[in-house]
PDB file of C-alpha atoms in Angstrom:
ATOM      1  CA  MET A 266      -2.532 -10.701  -8.298  1.00 70.00           C
ATOM      2  CA  LEU A 267      -5.103  -8.963  -5.985  1.00 72.00           C
ATOM      3  CA  TYR A 268      -8.403 -10.307  -7.955  1.00 80.00           C
ATOM      4  CA  ARG A 269      -6.525 -14.062  -8.288  1.00 80.00           C
ATOM      5  CA  TYR A 270      -9.120 -15.845  -5.850  1.00 85.00           C
ATOM      6  CA  LYS A 271     -13.059 -14.290  -6.893  1.00 85.00           C
ATOM      7  CA  PRO A 272     -12.280 -11.713  -9.062  1.00 83.00           C
ATOM      8  CA  GLU A 273     -15.950 -10.120  -9.145  1.00 86.00           C
ATOM      9  CA  GLU A 274     -16.385 -10.427  -5.805  1.00 89.00           C
ATOM     10  CA  GLY A 275     -15.871  -7.927  -3.542  1.00 88.00           C
ATOM     11  CA  ARG A 276     -13.777  -5.037  -5.476  1.00 90.00           C
ATOM     12  CA  ASN A 277     -14.245  -2.555  -3.412  1.00 92.00           C
ATOM     13  CA  ALA A 278     -13.115  -3.614   0.170  1.00 92.00           C
ATOM     14  CA  ARG A 279     -10.212  -5.113  -1.682  1.00 93.00           C
ATOM     15  CA  GLN A 280      -9.144  -1.801  -3.186  1.00 93.00           C
ATOM     16  CA  THR A 281     -10.078   0.194   0.462  1.00 94.00           C
ATOM     17  CA  ALA A 282      -7.695  -2.483   1.954  1.00 95.00           C
ATOM     18  CA  PHE A 283      -4.659  -2.082  -0.779  1.00 95.00           C
ATOM     19  CA  TRP A 284      -4.528   1.630  -0.704  1.00 96.00           C
ATOM     20  CA  LEU A 285      -5.214   2.338   3.128  1.00 97.00           C
ATOM     21  CA  GLY A 286      -1.674  -0.191   3.365  1.00 97.00           C
ATOM     22  CA  GLU A 287      -0.414   1.157   0.682  1.00 97.00           C
ATOM     23  CA  GLY A 288      -0.894   4.514   2.428  1.00 97.00           C
ATOM     24  CA  MET A 289       0.450   2.746   5.436  1.00 98.00           C
ATOM     25  CA  ILE A 290       3.688   1.273   3.958  1.00 97.00           C
ATOM     26  CA  PHE A 291       4.869   4.887   2.177  1.00 96.00           C
ATOM     27  CA  PHE A 292       4.303   6.444   5.611  1.00 97.00           C
ATOM     28  CA  GLY A 293       6.729   4.065   7.593  1.00 96.00           C
ATOM     29  CA  CYS A 294       9.060   4.159   4.367  1.00 94.00           C
ATOM     30  CA  TYR A 295       9.063   7.591   4.125  1.00 91.00           C
ATOM     31  CA  ALA A 296      10.021   8.184   8.041  1.00 94.00           C
ATOM     32  CA  LEU A 297      12.593   5.159   7.602  1.00 93.00           C
ATOM     33  CA  SER A 298      13.993   6.978   5.040  1.00 88.00           C
ATOM     34  CA  GLY A 299      14.903  10.395   7.358  1.00 87.00           C
ATOM     35  CA  THR A 300      16.266   7.750   9.746  1.00 90.00           C
ATOM     36  CA  LEU A 301      18.872   6.535   7.783  1.00 89.00           C
ATOM     37  CA  GLN A 302      19.394   9.951   6.380  1.00 85.00           C
ATOM     38  CA  GLY A 303      21.255  10.889  10.236  1.00 85.00           C
ATOM     39  CA  TRP A 304      23.841   7.887   8.840  1.00 81.00           C
ATOM     40  CA  GLN A 305      26.624   9.877   7.494  1.00 77.00           C
ATOM     41  CA  SER A 306      27.079   6.683   5.530  1.00 73.00           C
ATOM     42  CA  LEU A 307      24.125   6.571   3.455  1.00 75.00           C
ATOM     43  CA  ARG A 308      23.975  10.489   2.989  1.00 72.00           C
ATOM     44  CA  THR A 309      25.989  10.638  -0.317  1.00 72.00           C
ATOM     45  CA  PRO A 310      24.951   9.086  -3.495  1.00 71.00           C
ATOM     46  CA  VAL A 311      24.713   5.807  -4.489  1.00 68.00           C
ATOM     47  CA  PHE A 312      25.828   6.088  -8.193  1.00 65.00           C
ATOM     48  CA  GLY A 313      28.503   9.275  -8.056  1.00 65.00           C
ATOM     49  CA  GLU A 314      27.647  12.865  -8.714  1.00 66.00           C
ATOM     50  CA  ALA A 315      26.072  11.815 -12.582  1.00 64.00           C
ATOM     51  CA  LEU A 316      23.143  10.225 -11.323  1.00 67.00           C
ATOM     52  CA  SER A 317      22.583  12.263  -7.537  1.00 72.00           C
ATOM     53  CA  THR A 318      18.999  12.491  -8.193  1.00 74.00           C
ATOM     54  CA  VAL A 319      16.606  10.894  -9.700  1.00 71.00           C
ATOM     55  CA  PRO A 320      15.222  12.744 -13.298  1.00 72.00           C
ATOM     56  CA  LEU A 321      12.177  14.296 -13.184  1.00 72.00           C
ATOM     57  CA  LEU A 322      11.768  13.855  -9.078  1.00 73.00           C
ATOM     58  CA  GLY A 323      14.586  15.614  -7.766  1.00 73.00           C
ATOM     59  CA  ILE A 324      14.404  13.268  -4.930  1.00 77.00           C
ATOM     60  CA  GLY A 325      18.208  12.448  -4.232  1.00 77.00           C
ATOM     61  CA  LEU A 326      19.537   8.855  -4.689  1.00 82.00           C
ATOM     62  CA  THR A 327      21.343   7.904  -1.292  1.00 83.00           C
ATOM     63  CA  GLY A 328      21.543   5.368   0.569  1.00 84.00           C
ATOM     64  CA  ALA A 329      18.811   5.408   2.202  1.00 86.00           C
ATOM     65  CA  PHE A 330      16.190   6.337  -0.377  1.00 87.00           C
ATOM     66  CA  VAL A 331      17.478   3.097  -1.978  1.00 87.00           C
ATOM     67  CA  ALA A 332      17.394   1.246   1.166  1.00 91.00           C
ATOM     68  CA  SER A 333      13.811   2.655   2.168  1.00 93.00           C
ATOM     69  CA  MET A 334      12.389   2.154  -2.100  1.00 92.00           C
ATOM     70  CA  ALA A 335      14.011  -1.697  -1.271  1.00 95.00           C
ATOM     71  CA  THR A 336      11.704  -2.179   1.628  1.00 97.00           C
ATOM     72  CA  PHE A 337       9.079   0.055   0.019  1.00 97.00           C
ATOM     73  CA  LEU A 338       8.813  -2.638  -2.889  1.00 97.00           C
ATOM     74  CA  ALA A 339       9.491  -5.650  -0.533  1.00 98.00           C
ATOM     75  CA  VAL A 340       6.893  -4.813   2.246  1.00 97.00           C
ATOM     76  CA  THR A 341       4.347  -3.672  -1.074  1.00 97.00           C
ATOM     77  CA  TYR A 342       5.025  -7.562  -2.674  1.00 96.00           C
ATOM     78  CA  PHE A 343       4.186  -9.629   0.947  1.00 96.00           C
ATOM     79  CA  PHE A 344       0.972  -7.456   1.983  1.00 96.00           C
ATOM     80  CA  LEU A 345      -0.266  -7.814  -1.901  1.00 94.00           C
ATOM     81  CA  ARG A 346       0.586 -11.695  -1.402  1.00 93.00           C
ATOM     82  CA  TYR A 347      -0.850 -11.590   1.900  1.00 94.00           C
ATOM     83  CA  LEU A 348      -4.276  -9.978   0.327  1.00 93.00           C
ATOM     84  CA  ALA A 349      -4.552 -11.809  -2.391  1.00 90.00           C
ATOM     85  CA  GLY A 350      -4.745 -14.871  -0.160  1.00 91.00           C
ATOM     86  CA  GLU A 351      -7.918 -16.790  -0.131  1.00 92.00           C
ATOM     87  CA  LYS A 352      -8.703 -16.609   3.492  1.00 94.00           C
ATOM     88  CA  THR A 353      -8.547 -12.617   3.588  1.00 93.00           C
ATOM     89  CA  ALA A 354      -9.950 -12.230   0.012  1.00 92.00           C
ATOM     90  CA  GLN A 355     -12.935 -14.272   1.572  1.00 94.00           C
ATOM     91  CA  HIS A 356     -12.637 -11.663   4.761  1.00 94.00           C
ATOM     92  CA  LEU A 357     -13.037  -8.871   2.811  1.00 93.00           C
ATOM     93  CA  ILE A 358     -15.852 -10.071   0.577  1.00 93.00           C
ATOM     94  CA  GLU A 359     -17.949 -11.252   3.474  1.00 94.00           C
ATOM     95  CA  VAL A 360     -17.356  -7.267   5.026  1.00 94.00           C
ATOM     96  CA  GLU A 361     -18.823  -5.726   1.461  1.00 93.00           C
ATOM     97  CA  ASP A 362     -21.296  -7.559   1.038  1.00 94.00           C
ATOM     98  CA  GLU A 363     -22.433  -6.800   5.370  1.00 94.00           C
ATOM     99  CA  MET A 364     -21.680  -2.760   4.110  1.00 92.00           C
ATOM    100  CA  ASN A 365     -24.372  -3.227   1.007  1.00 91.00           C
ATOM    101  CA  LYS A 366     -26.476  -4.401   3.750  1.00 93.00           C
ATOM    102  CA  VAL A 367     -26.715  -1.141   5.551  1.00 92.00           C
ATOM    103  CA  THR A 368     -29.476   1.282   5.408  1.00 91.00           C
ATOM    104  CA  TRP A 369     -27.545   4.328   4.831  1.00 86.00           C
ATOM    105  CA  PRO A 370     -29.392   7.336   6.327  1.00 91.00           C
ATOM    106  CA  SER A 371     -30.077  10.654   4.128  1.00 92.00           C
ATOM    107  CA  PHE A 372     -28.139  13.942   5.101  1.00 93.00           C
ATOM    108  CA  GLU A 373     -31.521  15.041   5.918  1.00 93.00           C
ATOM    109  CA  GLU A 374     -32.418  11.964   8.435  1.00 92.00           C
ATOM    110  CA  ALA A 375     -28.658  12.476   9.513  1.00 92.00           C
ATOM    111  CA  THR A 376     -29.002  16.071  10.580  1.00 90.00           C
TER     112      THR A 376
END
């Protein structure tokens, strides 16, 4: 989905934009989970005591976690659609083309 428009161009810029955006979305959802943990009604396990934690991760399946995960998945979907749009993809392709034209100094020249 990310490479729907001109799939062979601007791969590095698109991947960089995606992973930086995902990091920000994750941080926001992590902060949201912490805020929602303050609500008494969202602290209890969603699926009862039998499934009170996520297997292998040990994360509690509370209402705050489920709401944060749903938010993360929804925002990621719309962010991916935004990055796959023609205007955004074209801008990222142009950014990568311009960055490839830059003459980067060597370590010795920089120091």
